[in-house]
PDB file of C-alpha atoms in Angstrom:
ATOM      1  CA  MET A   1     -58.225  -8.511 -30.079  1.00  0.00           C
ATOM      2  CA  ARG A   2     -56.632 -11.886 -30.722  1.00  0.00           C
ATOM      3  CA  GLU A   3     -55.786 -14.703 -28.353  1.00  0.00           C
ATOM      4  CA  TYR A   4     -52.244 -16.111 -28.414  1.00  0.00           C
ATOM      5  CA  HIS A   5     -50.540 -19.043 -26.717  1.00  0.00           C
ATOM      6  CA  TYR A   6     -46.980 -18.423 -25.562  1.00  0.00           C
ATOM      7  CA  ILE A   7     -44.064 -20.370 -24.131  1.00  0.00           C
ATOM      8  CA  ILE A   8     -41.030 -18.596 -22.684  1.00  0.00           C
ATOM      9  CA  THR A   9     -37.934 -20.102 -21.089  1.00  0.00           C
ATOM     10  CA  VAL A  10     -35.449 -17.930 -19.218  1.00  0.00           C
ATOM     11  CA  GLN A  11     -32.101 -18.985 -17.823  1.00  0.00           C
ATOM     12  CA  LYS A  12     -29.883 -17.369 -15.213  1.00  0.00           C
ATOM     13  CA  PRO A  13     -26.600 -18.254 -13.573  1.00  0.00           C
ATOM     14  CA  ASN A  14     -26.608 -19.515  -9.991  1.00  0.00           C
ATOM     15  CA  SER A  15     -24.083 -21.052  -7.607  1.00  0.00           C
ATOM     16  CA  ALA A  16     -24.510 -24.529  -9.166  1.00  0.00           C
ATOM     17  CA  GLY A  17     -24.222 -23.343 -12.782  1.00  0.00           C
ATOM     18  CA  TYR A  18     -27.524 -22.330 -14.359  1.00  0.00           C
ATOM     19  CA  MET A  19     -31.202 -22.427 -13.501  1.00  0.00           C
ATOM     20  CA  SER A  20     -33.951 -22.263 -16.117  1.00  0.00           C
ATOM     21  CA  THR A  21     -37.675 -21.658 -15.819  1.00  0.00           C
ATOM     22  CA  THR A  22     -40.375 -22.181 -18.437  1.00  0.00           C
ATOM     23  CA  ARG A  23     -43.780 -20.532 -18.437  1.00  0.00           C
ATOM     24  CA  ALA A  24     -46.711 -21.020 -20.782  1.00  0.00           C
ATOM     25  CA  GLY A  25     -50.019 -19.237 -21.026  1.00  0.00           C
ATOM     26  CA  ILE A  26     -52.588 -17.315 -23.006  1.00  0.00           C
ATOM     27  CA  ILE A  27     -52.426 -13.587 -23.723  1.00  0.00           C
ATOM     28  CA  ILE A  28     -55.062 -11.467 -25.454  1.00  0.00           C
ATOM     29  CA  SER A  29     -53.859  -8.444 -27.364  1.00  0.00           C
ATOM     30  CA  SER A  30     -53.988  -6.488 -30.579  1.00  0.00           C
ATOM     31  CA  GLY A  31     -50.381  -5.321 -30.128  1.00  0.00           C
ATOM     32  CA  THR A  32     -47.250  -6.203 -32.064  1.00  0.00           C
ATOM     33  CA  ARG A  33     -45.176  -9.328 -31.510  1.00  0.00           C
ATOM     34  CA  GLN A  34     -42.475  -7.150 -29.900  1.00  0.00           C
ATOM     35  CA  GLU A  35     -44.971  -5.561 -27.496  1.00  0.00           C
ATOM     36  CA  LEU A  36     -46.312  -8.986 -26.528  1.00  0.00           C
ATOM     37  CA  PHE A  37     -42.791 -10.363 -26.002  1.00  0.00           C
ATOM     38  CA  GLU A  38     -41.902  -7.450 -23.726  1.00  0.00           C
ATOM     39  CA  GLN A  39     -45.121  -7.872 -21.716  1.00  0.00           C
ATOM     40  CA  ILE A  40     -44.625 -11.648 -21.366  1.00  0.00           C
ATOM     41  CA  PHE A  41     -40.960 -11.202 -20.400  1.00  0.00           C
ATOM     42  CA  VAL A  42     -41.794  -8.637 -17.700  1.00  0.00           C
ATOM     43  CA  ASP A  43     -44.664 -10.823 -16.422  1.00  0.00           C
ATOM     44  CA  ALA A  44     -42.222 -13.741 -16.139  1.00  0.00           C
ATOM     45  CA  ASN A  45     -40.459 -11.581 -13.510  1.00  0.00           C
ATOM     46  CA  PRO A  46     -36.915 -12.619 -14.470  1.00  0.00           C
ATOM     47  CA  GLU A  47     -33.955 -11.601 -12.393  1.00  0.00           C
ATOM     48  CA  ARG A  48     -31.696  -8.928 -13.839  1.00  0.00           C
ATOM     49  CA  ASP A  49     -29.151 -11.338 -15.314  1.00  0.00           C
ATOM     50  CA  ALA A  50     -31.677 -13.744 -16.872  1.00  0.00           C
ATOM     51  CA  ASN A  51     -31.579 -14.494 -20.614  1.00  0.00           C
ATOM     52  CA  VAL A  52     -34.376 -15.743 -22.847  1.00  0.00           C
ATOM     53  CA  ILE A  53     -33.380 -19.084 -24.347  1.00  0.00           C
ATOM     54  CA  TYR A  54     -36.741 -19.941 -25.943  1.00  0.00           C
ATOM     55  CA  PHE A  55     -39.805 -17.929 -26.969  1.00  0.00           C
ATOM     56  CA  SER A  56     -42.838 -19.023 -28.969  1.00  0.00           C
ATOM     57  CA  LEU A  57     -45.980 -17.002 -29.718  1.00  0.00           C
ATOM     58  CA  GLU A  58     -48.739 -18.504 -31.865  1.00  0.00           C
ATOM     59  CA  PRO A  59     -52.436 -17.807 -32.429  1.00  0.00           C
ATOM     60  CA  ASN A  60     -54.344 -19.901 -29.885  1.00  0.00           C
ATOM     61  CA  LYS A  61     -57.230 -20.751 -32.226  1.00  0.00           C
ATOM     62  CA  LEU A  62     -56.610 -23.810 -34.381  1.00  0.00           C
ATOM     63  CA  ALA A  63     -57.621 -23.739 -38.039  1.00  0.00           C
ATOM     64  CA  ALA A  64     -61.041 -25.240 -38.687  1.00  0.00           C
TER      65      ALA A  64
END
């Protein structure tokens, strides 16, 4: 299992135009990048019409 740091920003329309939300965190998994993206996206609990405008997934451990 590896530890990854992620950042995800989702945007959705609202009455004033658009609203965006950014989340960051750590996730531990041995899955694929796609599986991790899907898990992170669902955990972000976006509304139905939300779009991802930024996603980053990197190993959390820095090189020695």
